[in-house]
Amino acid sequence: MKSRIEKDPLIGIIGGVGPYAGLDFVRKIFANTKAVKDQDHINCLLISCPSVIPDRTEFLLSGNDEANENPAFGMFDSAQCLYKAGVLYTAVACNTAHSEKIFSPFLDMVKEKLPGLKVINMLETSASYIKELYPKIKKVGLLATKGTYNSKVYHEYFNKKDGFELIEPEESGRERVHDAIYSEDYGIKANSIDIKQKARDLLDNEINALISRGAEAVILGCTELPLAVTPQNYNILIIDPGLITVRKLILLSYPDKLLIE
């Protein structure tokens, strides 16, 4: 006999990559749900076990896959916990984790051992979103981690074949974005509750630099970046892949509850 929870679809978020990014995903689920009372909100679970998921950028930059544990295994452990709890739809709250070296083995394990669990690909969903809603946008800027840049994972979904021109910061700009995320003094990961102005300023400068190079939209290609960037400050489209993914999760599980943008 099914429990009362199992009678309705259950959304799961694989968090801990980083922890506040996962929390932000859940907040976005609430914010994009039609609800006037507690019971109107969607059933969802967040699993945040950073201790079992190594840093994705560090893994991709190490160049030694055998000596470093693939984050895919910890991601799968988290997915397995969600699956046992009855989750039907899930997403990983990390852009860099969608690199082929990480995401493909993760999906292989899910397909083999967690039948019926649907994993939303955040990058694929974001590319489809832009193509469908903003077909005239072709030049897209990308702010991301070094791991995401080096793996070229966004190039798989925003490519010339589909008419896109992906614009990335210069090498020094990539370093500044990396510092804005990872610096122990002022980085977002170390100061997620109280984002430091230095991190905000660094990101603002890089967004404006991408705009000056012709970007018609800018992707916040790290799930911590939306914690520090205010889209309303810019006169172009700022793309939050996490928000797009959350809305896709709601659409799949509770279509009548998705707030209209």
C-alpha angles and dihedrals in degrees: 000000000000120000118240089256093054092056091074128051114271122211119208130197121203100215137162088091081114110344097225091048089059090049089050090054091056091047088053091051089056093043093052097047125096102238138147097171138026094264092057092067124099125261106248141158130206118201113194113180106150091164091074099042114070120214108285097211092049091051093050094046096045094078090208110094094174095056095047126059113243111242087223090083094056090044089054092049088055092047090050091055090050091047092053088052090056102262114163101179128036144164135194112241094220131084096200090054087067091071110123092243090060108024099047096057089043091055091045091056092046092050092049100043109019106050115191096021109127115209115199114220104223096202095046090048092050093050091050090048093056094043092052102038102028106029093159093061110097107149108070125181120212130209111187148133122285089253092056093047094047095046091052087216093149090054088067091065103027102048139145091253088068092042097258127137110200113209117200129184120263116264093269089049091053089053091053092050089048090052092048088058104034109026110122089214104048107355123127094241091057095041106032095141094049109026110209119238091230091062091047091050094049092052093044090054092050093048090051090047090054090048090051088055091056105271110161091189134013124216118215091218097184119065091227093058095077087061089065105029125077108205092200089068091072134066094220133066114283110201119213106191090193092059092048090049094049091052089051090052091052092046091054097045106028108012094169091057098055112114114232112246 
